[in-house]
Tab-separated table of C-alpha atoms in Angstrom:
chain	number	residue	atom	x	y	z
A	565	THR	CA	3.593	-91.838	-37.764
A	566	ASP	CA	1.781	-91.954	-34.229
A	567	ARG	CA	5.177	-91.745	-32.240
A	568	LYS	CA	5.048	-88.985	-29.764
A	569	LYS	CA	7.833	-86.859	-29.397
A	570	LEU	CA	10.918	-86.609	-26.282
A	571	HIS	CA	11.471	-83.070	-25.349
A	572	THR	CA	14.393	-83.549	-23.358
A	573	ALA	CA	16.153	-80.095	-20.903
A	574	PRO	CA	19.402	-79.112	-20.990
A	575	VAL	CA	21.788	-80.992	-19.030
A	576	GLY	CA	22.434	-78.267	-17.513
A	577	GLN	CA	18.685	-77.171	-16.433
A	578	VAL	CA	18.386	-81.283	-14.987
A	579	PHE	CA	21.604	-80.837	-12.620
A	580	ARG	CA	22.945	-77.862	-11.189
A	581	LEU	CA	26.050	-78.151	-9.764
A	582	ARG	CA	26.540	-76.055	-6.543
A	583	PRO	CA	28.993	-75.067	-4.355
A	584	PHE	CA	27.092	-77.115	-1.232
A	585	HIS	CA	26.989	-80.012	-3.204
A	586	VAL	CA	30.683	-80.021	-3.860
A	587	LEU	CA	31.824	-79.246	-0.562
A	588	VAL	CA	29.108	-82.450	0.517
A	589	ALA	CA	30.704	-85.313	-1.612
A	590	THR	CA	34.428	-83.607	-1.518
A	591	GLY	CA	34.867	-83.507	2.352
A	592	GLY	CA	32.410	-86.561	2.587
A	593	GLY	CA	34.617	-88.540	0.541
A	594	TYR	CA	38.151	-86.869	2.385
A	595	ALA	CA	36.745	-88.220	5.882
A	596	GLY	CA	35.689	-91.689	4.365
A	597	TYR	CA	39.285	-91.741	3.396
A	598	ARG	CA	40.778	-90.916	6.583
A	599	LYS	CA	38.317	-93.499	8.323
A	600	TYR	CA	40.116	-95.616	6.655
A	601	GLU	CA	43.900	-94.139	7.440
A	602	ASP	CA	42.990	-94.678	10.976
A	603	TYR	CA	42.020	-98.348	10.765
A	604	LYS	CA	45.414	-99.155	8.924
A	605	LEU	CA	47.064	-97.485	12.097
A	606	GLN	CA	44.706	-99.156	14.441
A	607	GLN	CA	46.393	-102.079	13.598
A	608	LEU	CA	49.589	-101.075	13.404
A	609	GLU	CA	49.334	-100.237	17.107
A	610	LYS	CA	47.791	-103.315	17.837
A	611	ARG	CA	50.794	-104.883	16.417
A	612	GLY	CA	52.994	-102.852	18.907
A	613	ILE	CA	54.676	-100.856	15.539
A	614	GLU	CA	55.389	-97.180	16.128
A	615	VAL	CA	53.468	-94.828	14.380
A	616	PRO	CA	55.063	-91.621	13.316
A	617	VAL	CA	52.962	-88.213	13.957
A	618	LYS	CA	51.910	-87.147	10.472
A	619	LEU	CA	49.659	-83.380	11.014
A	620	ALA	CA	46.841	-82.667	8.777
A	621	SER	CA	47.323	-79.519	6.811
A	622	GLU	CA	45.492	-76.285	6.653
A	623	TRP	CA	43.255	-77.436	3.658
A	624	GLU	CA	42.776	-80.867	5.098
A	625	VAL	CA	41.485	-79.293	8.290
A	626	ALA	CA	39.311	-76.955	6.131
A	627	LEU	CA	38.031	-79.600	4.203
A	628	TYR	CA	36.782	-81.922	6.608
A	629	LYS	CA	35.277	-78.726	8.183
A	630	SER	CA	33.157	-78.339	5.345
A	631	VAL	CA	31.573	-81.847	6.124
A	632	PRO	CA	28.208	-80.297	7.941
A	633	THR	CA	28.894	-82.746	10.676
A	634	ARG	CA	26.258	-80.602	13.470
A	635	LEU	CA	23.517	-80.835	10.715
A	636	LEU	CA	23.988	-84.558	10.387
A	637	SER	CA	24.451	-84.891	14.150
A	638	ARG	CA	21.599	-83.303	14.639
A	639	ALA	CA	19.584	-85.359	12.217
A	640	TRP	CA	21.269	-88.695	13.995
A	641	GLY	CA	20.042	-87.128	17.223
A	642	ARG	CA	16.615	-87.482	15.742
A	643	LEU	CA	17.020	-91.173	14.641
A	644	ASN	CA	18.069	-92.160	18.086
A	645	GLN	CA	14.892	-91.256	19.482
A	646	VAL	CA	12.556	-92.799	17.311
A	647	GLU	CA	10.641	-95.446	18.916
A	648	LEU	CA	11.388	-98.276	17.551
A	649	PRO	CA	8.853	-101.689	17.885
A	650	THR	CA	9.264	-103.913	20.587
A	651	TRP	CA	10.150	-106.782	18.147
A	652	LEU	CA	13.373	-105.083	16.347
A	653	ARG	CA	14.695	-103.806	19.892
A	654	LYS	CA	16.455	-106.831	20.489
A	655	PRO	CA	17.711	-107.632	17.502
A	656	VAL	CA	19.107	-103.685	16.903
A	657	TYR	CA	20.811	-103.093	20.207
A	658	SER	CA	22.234	-106.863	19.676
A	659	LEU	CA	23.951	-105.717	16.596
A	660	TYR	CA	25.103	-102.782	18.649
A	661	ILE	CA	26.538	-104.797	21.255
A	662	TRP	CA	28.398	-107.031	19.144
A	663	THR	CA	30.064	-104.513	16.840
A	664	PHE	CA	31.165	-102.473	20.063
A	665	GLY	CA	31.889	-105.239	22.926
A	666	VAL	CA	29.144	-103.593	25.384
A	667	ASN	CA	28.992	-105.203	28.868
A	668	MET	CA	25.383	-105.556	29.460
A	669	LYS	CA	26.039	-107.820	32.095
A	670	GLU	CA	26.871	-104.032	33.952
A	671	ALA	CA	23.567	-102.153	33.195
A	672	ALA	CA	21.124	-101.354	35.297
A	673	VAL	CA	18.117	-103.212	33.068
A	674	GLU	CA	19.742	-106.073	31.383
A	675	ASP	CA	16.523	-106.779	29.472
A	676	LEU	CA	16.766	-104.631	25.542
A	677	HIS	CA	13.249	-104.850	25.005
A	678	HIS	CA	13.057	-102.050	28.236
A	679	TYR	CA	14.814	-99.229	26.097
A	680	ARG	CA	12.490	-97.471	23.437
A	681	ASN	CA	14.991	-96.366	21.126
A	682	LEU	CA	18.673	-96.022	20.633
A	683	SER	CA	19.365	-92.802	22.840
A	684	GLU	CA	17.926	-94.505	25.848
A	685	PHE	CA	20.304	-97.559	25.141
A	686	PHE	CA	23.172	-95.438	24.763
A	687	ARG	CA	22.523	-93.812	27.823
A	688	ARG	CA	21.366	-97.074	30.033
A	689	LYS	CA	22.566	-96.885	34.035
A	690	LEU	CA	24.840	-99.304	35.382
A	691	LYS	CA	23.922	-101.526	38.463
A	692	PRO	CA	25.302	-100.018	41.725
A	693	GLN	CA	27.883	-102.063	42.265
A	694	ALA	CA	29.318	-102.244	39.341
A	695	ARG	CA	32.002	-99.461	39.378
A	696	PRO	CA	33.259	-99.135	43.070
A	697	VAL	CA	34.380	-95.717	44.003
A	698	CYS	CA	37.933	-95.545	44.873
A	699	CYS	CA	38.414	-93.864	48.319
A	700	VAL	CA	41.734	-93.916	48.515
A	701	HIS	CA	43.128	-91.418	45.625
A	702	SER	CA	42.175	-87.826	45.385
A	703	VAL	CA	40.927	-88.312	41.454
A	704	ILE	CA	39.484	-91.107	40.437
A	705	SER	CA	38.302	-91.798	36.458
A	706	PRO	CA	34.940	-89.377	35.920
A	707	SER	CA	34.065	-91.773	33.183
A	708	ASP	CA	34.886	-95.204	31.235
A	709	GLY	CA	37.468	-94.986	28.773
A	710	LYS	CA	40.870	-95.339	26.904
A	711	ILE	CA	43.254	-92.777	29.067
A	712	LEU	CA	45.250	-91.037	25.541
A	713	ASN	CA	47.374	-88.585	27.420
A	714	PHE	CA	48.622	-86.988	30.612
A	715	GLY	CA	51.042	-85.319	32.827
A	716	GLN	CA	52.422	-81.659	33.728
A	717	VAL	CA	51.476	-79.319	31.565
A	718	LYS	CA	54.250	-77.295	30.178
A	719	ASN	CA	54.708	-73.856	28.488
A	720	CYS	CA	50.760	-73.505	27.974
A	721	GLU	CA	50.566	-76.643	25.732
A	722	VAL	CA	48.352	-79.939	26.489
A	723	GLU	CA	48.829	-82.741	24.755
A	724	GLN	CA	46.199	-84.281	23.206
A	725	VAL	CA	47.994	-87.117	21.910
A	726	LYS	CA	51.436	-88.093	22.314
A	727	GLY	CA	53.449	-85.419	20.043
A	728	VAL	CA	50.113	-83.569	19.163
A	729	THR	CA	49.021	-80.585	21.604
A	730	TYR	CA	46.906	-77.635	21.721
A	731	SER	CA	46.746	-74.204	23.116
A	732	LEU	CA	45.433	-74.393	26.656
A	733	GLU	CA	44.197	-70.606	26.381
A	734	SER	CA	42.167	-71.526	23.099
A	735	PHE	CA	40.747	-74.475	25.033
A	736	LEU	CA	39.820	-73.032	28.200
A	737	GLY	CA	39.065	-69.495	26.513
A	738	PRO	CA	39.681	-66.256	28.298
A	739	ARG	CA	40.493	-65.861	31.940
A	740	ILE	CA	37.189	-65.676	34.109
A	741	SER	CA	36.676	-62.561	36.229
A	742	THR	CA	38.379	-63.175	39.781
A	743	GLU	CA	35.153	-62.192	41.354
A	744	GLU	CA	33.464	-65.003	40.469
A	745	THR	CA	36.063	-67.431	40.794
A	746	HIS	CA	39.301	-68.509	42.862
A	747	PHE	CA	41.524	-67.948	39.794
A	748	SER	CA	44.848	-66.368	40.738
A	749	GLN	CA	45.010	-62.744	41.161
A	750	ALA	CA	48.149	-62.959	39.419
A	751	PRO	CA	49.129	-60.106	37.040
A	752	ALA	CA	47.660	-60.008	33.326
A	753	GLY	CA	51.656	-59.985	32.027
A	754	ASN	CA	51.964	-63.714	33.210
A	755	SER	CA	51.104	-67.091	31.611
A	756	PHE	CA	47.597	-67.922	31.239
A	757	GLN	CA	48.991	-71.281	33.094
A	758	LYS	CA	50.597	-69.249	35.882
A	759	GLN	CA	47.294	-67.292	35.934
A	760	LEU	CA	45.708	-70.754	36.881
A	761	VAL	CA	48.080	-71.648	39.729
A	762	THR	CA	46.255	-69.864	42.702
A	763	LYS	CA	49.074	-71.789	45.050
A	764	GLU	CA	52.866	-70.918	45.104
A	765	GLY	CA	54.451	-74.367	44.878
A	766	ASN	CA	51.561	-76.247	42.826
A	767	GLU	CA	51.860	-77.061	39.216
A	768	LEU	CA	49.280	-77.881	36.627
A	769	TYR	CA	48.536	-81.169	35.541
A	770	HIS	CA	46.200	-82.463	31.972
A	771	CYS	CA	44.623	-86.042	31.653
A	772	VAL	CA	42.639	-87.063	28.558
A	773	ILE	CA	39.768	-89.760	28.698
A	774	TYR	CA	38.427	-91.117	25.363
A	775	LEU	CA	35.181	-92.717	25.461
A	776	ALA	CA	34.206	-94.969	22.616
A	777	PRO	CA	30.432	-95.859	21.377
A	778	GLY	CA	30.703	-99.213	23.178
A	779	ASP	CA	31.504	-97.322	26.821
A	780	TYR	CA	29.546	-95.983	29.487
A	781	HIS	CA	27.997	-93.129	28.575
A	782	CYS	CA	27.403	-91.011	31.723
A	783	PHE	CA	30.531	-89.069	33.701
A	784	HIS	CA	30.757	-88.336	37.068
A	785	SER	CA	32.859	-86.387	39.563
A	786	PRO	CA	36.602	-87.040	39.473
A	787	THR	CA	36.748	-85.717	42.749
A	788	ASP	CA	35.533	-83.195	45.841
A	789	TRP	CA	35.417	-80.026	44.627
A	790	THR	CA	33.010	-77.137	43.460
A	791	VAL	CA	31.853	-75.983	40.182
A	792	SER	CA	31.687	-72.046	40.133
A	793	HIS	CA	31.747	-71.649	36.273
A	794	ARG	CA	30.372	-73.135	33.010
A	795	ARG	CA	31.467	-72.161	29.234
A	796	HIS	CA	29.973	-73.318	26.106
A	797	PHE	CA	32.189	-72.876	22.964
A	798	PRO	CA	29.798	-74.120	20.361
A	799	GLY	CA	31.605	-75.061	17.299
A	800	SER	CA	32.448	-77.988	15.022
A	801	LEU	CA	32.139	-82.371	15.180
A	802	MET	CA	35.165	-83.455	14.139
A	803	SER	CA	35.751	-87.218	15.305
A	804	VAL	CA	38.185	-87.557	18.672
A	805	ASN	CA	39.029	-91.054	18.168
A	806	PRO	CA	42.816	-91.142	18.783
A	807	GLY	CA	43.544	-91.780	14.833
A	808	VAL	CA	42.095	-88.405	14.135
A	809	ALA	CA	43.228	-86.613	17.514
A	810	ARG	CA	46.994	-87.939	16.246
A	811	TRP	CA	46.548	-85.820	13.174
A	812	ILE	CA	44.635	-82.415	13.364
A	813	LYS	CA	46.445	-80.102	15.697
A	814	GLU	CA	44.236	-78.278	18.087
A	815	LEU	CA	41.536	-80.460	17.662
A	816	PHE	CA	40.014	-79.987	20.623
A	817	CYS	CA	40.043	-76.307	20.370
A	818	HIS	CA	38.084	-76.112	17.166
A	819	ASN	CA	35.213	-78.659	18.522
A	820	GLU	CA	32.074	-77.515	20.341
A	821	ARG	CA	32.642	-78.169	24.135
A	822	VAL	CA	31.510	-77.331	27.734
A	823	VAL	CA	34.004	-76.494	30.296
A	824	LEU	CA	33.462	-76.491	33.857
A	825	THR	CA	35.624	-74.534	36.379
A	826	GLY	CA	36.052	-74.404	40.047
A	827	ASP	CA	37.897	-75.326	42.820
A	828	TRP	CA	39.079	-77.981	44.627
A	829	LYS	CA	41.278	-78.294	48.219
A	830	HIS	CA	44.205	-77.664	45.845
A	831	GLY	CA	42.841	-74.712	43.880
A	832	PHE	CA	41.846	-74.727	40.071
A	833	PHE	CA	40.032	-77.825	39.003
A	834	SER	CA	38.248	-78.241	35.706
A	835	LEU	CA	36.418	-80.477	33.762
A	836	THR	CA	35.655	-80.359	29.808
A	837	ALA	CA	33.573	-82.734	27.855
A	838	VAL	CA	34.195	-82.337	24.421
A	839	GLY	CA	31.677	-82.997	21.607
A	840	ALA	CA	32.670	-85.014	18.418
A	841	THR	CA	30.848	-86.131	15.153
A	842	ASN	CA	26.955	-87.577	16.432
A	843	VAL	CA	27.769	-86.511	19.730
A	844	GLY	CA	26.429	-82.849	19.666
A	845	SER	CA	24.227	-83.571	22.882
A	846	ILE	CA	26.144	-82.608	26.036
A	847	ARG	CA	24.013	-82.548	29.246
A	848	ILE	CA	25.012	-81.117	32.434
A	849	TYR	CA	22.663	-82.432	35.072
A	850	PHE	CA	22.582	-79.633	36.962
A	851	ASP	CA	22.237	-76.990	34.307
A	852	GLN	CA	19.118	-76.745	32.538
A	853	ASP	CA	20.247	-73.897	30.813
A	854	LEU	CA	22.744	-75.522	28.616
A	855	HIS	CA	21.735	-76.255	24.993
A	856	THR	CA	24.396	-77.959	22.857
A	857	ASN	CA	24.600	-78.365	18.786
A	858	SER	CA	21.733	-75.806	18.801
A	859	PRO	CA	21.337	-75.229	14.580
A	860	SER	CA	22.272	-71.023	15.233
A	861	TYR	CA	25.476	-70.039	16.288
A	862	SER	CA	28.322	-67.769	15.405
A	863	LYS	CA	32.071	-69.086	14.985
A	864	GLY	CA	34.632	-68.625	17.486
A	865	SER	CA	32.023	-67.827	20.049
A	866	TYR	CA	31.330	-68.729	23.431
A	867	ASN	CA	28.695	-68.369	26.194
A	868	ASP	CA	29.333	-68.286	29.991
A	869	PHE	CA	27.189	-68.717	32.942
A	870	SER	CA	27.798	-68.689	36.562
A	871	PHE	CA	26.883	-70.967	39.586
A	872	ILE	CA	27.351	-68.262	41.578
A	873	SER	CA	24.771	-65.749	42.783
A	874	ASN	CA	23.610	-63.655	45.785
A	875	ASN	CA	21.769	-66.891	46.898
A	876	ASN	CA	24.927	-69.230	46.415
A	877	LYS	CA	28.056	-67.730	47.403
A	878	GLU	CA	30.003	-70.934	46.314
A	879	GLY	CA	28.716	-72.689	43.330
A	880	ILE	CA	27.501	-76.078	42.925
A	881	PRO	CA	29.320	-78.499	45.337
A	882	MET	CA	30.580	-81.806	43.546
A	883	ARG	CA	31.102	-85.112	45.785
A	884	LYS	CA	33.733	-87.880	44.214
A	885	GLY	CA	31.678	-90.337	41.992
A	886	GLU	CA	28.561	-88.449	42.192
A	887	HIS	CA	26.431	-87.975	38.462
A	888	LEU	CA	27.137	-84.941	36.698
A	889	GLY	CA	26.366	-85.502	33.055
A	890	GLU	CA	26.360	-87.282	29.757
A	891	PHE	CA	26.941	-87.879	26.912
A	892	ASN	CA	24.722	-89.186	23.638
A	893	LEU	CA	27.133	-92.008	22.439
A	894	GLY	CA	30.517	-91.206	23.209
A	895	SER	CA	33.528	-88.122	23.183
A	896	THR	CA	35.807	-87.326	25.391
A	897	ILE	CA	36.585	-85.823	28.751
A	898	VAL	CA	39.726	-83.277	29.894
A	899	LEU	CA	40.807	-82.529	33.357
A	900	ILE	CA	42.895	-79.721	33.480
A	901	PHE	CA	43.590	-79.115	37.244
A	902	GLU	CA	46.443	-77.814	39.762
A	903	ALA	CA	47.972	-80.160	42.446
A	904	PRO	CA	51.154	-79.993	44.576
A	905	LYS	CA	54.349	-81.272	42.621
A	906	ASP	CA	54.008	-84.459	44.397
A	907	PHE	CA	50.984	-85.460	43.025
A	908	ARG	CA	51.325	-88.527	40.505
A	909	PHE	CA	49.315	-90.196	38.205
A	910	ASN	CA	48.785	-93.942	38.455
A	911	LEU	CA	48.355	-94.718	34.568
A	912	LYS	CA	49.833	-95.503	31.460
A	913	ALA	CA	48.872	-94.101	27.943
A	914	GLY	CA	46.405	-96.354	26.175
A	915	GLN	CA	45.414	-97.940	28.563
A	916	LYS	CA	41.504	-98.586	29.243
A	917	ILE	CA	40.005	-97.131	32.633
A	918	ARG	CA	36.755	-97.230	33.874
A	919	PHE	CA	34.809	-94.760	35.863
A	920	GLY	CA	35.844	-95.407	40.061
A	921	GLU	CA	39.290	-96.299	38.820
A	922	ALA	CA	42.254	-94.246	40.180
A	923	LEU	CA	43.796	-92.006	38.104
A	924	GLY	CA	46.077	-89.934	40.946
A	925	SER	CA	47.115	-89.315	44.600
A	926	LEU	CA	49.576	-87.208	46.672
């Protein structure tokens, strides 16, 4: 007789299913499924079995992009900057070292207690002698990583991995004013590719380097050149591992990226740092105005910055091997440059490479 009455609210008032919840749950689940598919592909590759190209449909790309990767990457960045207690640093970093195969003997500071947070550990510096810079070849690898693809650019299309391409113009954006750069004065009717080539008889070449989480995360100047312009594309932060690069056409055009353009002794030269999931932070050491993975951005937009001014008519000179920038975690570097027809790459697709080793030469 003294029992209390239990009043229950309608289910609709307790939990309201919003579109955002559906998108996050569905997109996150699908991203997990894709990760599993990537793992299976990696196992086939290790066994030497060639995997046929299977591109994602528009709805699959849209579903993947519905995952709030930019928000998650900012949250991950905040988490990485949390200072760890001294007693917890060694166990946490040791687990990361074991998982991703990090070689701490190359680190300038081997003592794990020295790194206050994960961000400092990711951006660890190397011992000066750990990466000797090749003096013989004209272009070196700007970073540690895996060679996804390389070769000559044809028909304004660049291969991100074998058989999967992206548009050169979509990736670099509209041609910059010839007043600010050394781009060709070719007529507007010419193809975008021909407009980039400044010297008769030259060709356009490209090289894609994927940085895994365990790699050294700084990148350096791949040759002696002058940086005259920076273009920042805010965008998605989808994974750029080889499995996803094989699945999504124009993946690098969807993702946030920083394009540095200028010239070297043979003409046009560019280096692009492509962001990825948990790698929203891209830093260029000489560019204090660059801020990546900002909460507010306009889809499809980009912003330009010229390093040429009244006081500096040339731009930013970079020497081969000089520190250029860094990622927080790992991502992708894309080189696009012109060179004479006898330029040759000293590479094999899929090989591991380290900063300072030769990419190619004349």
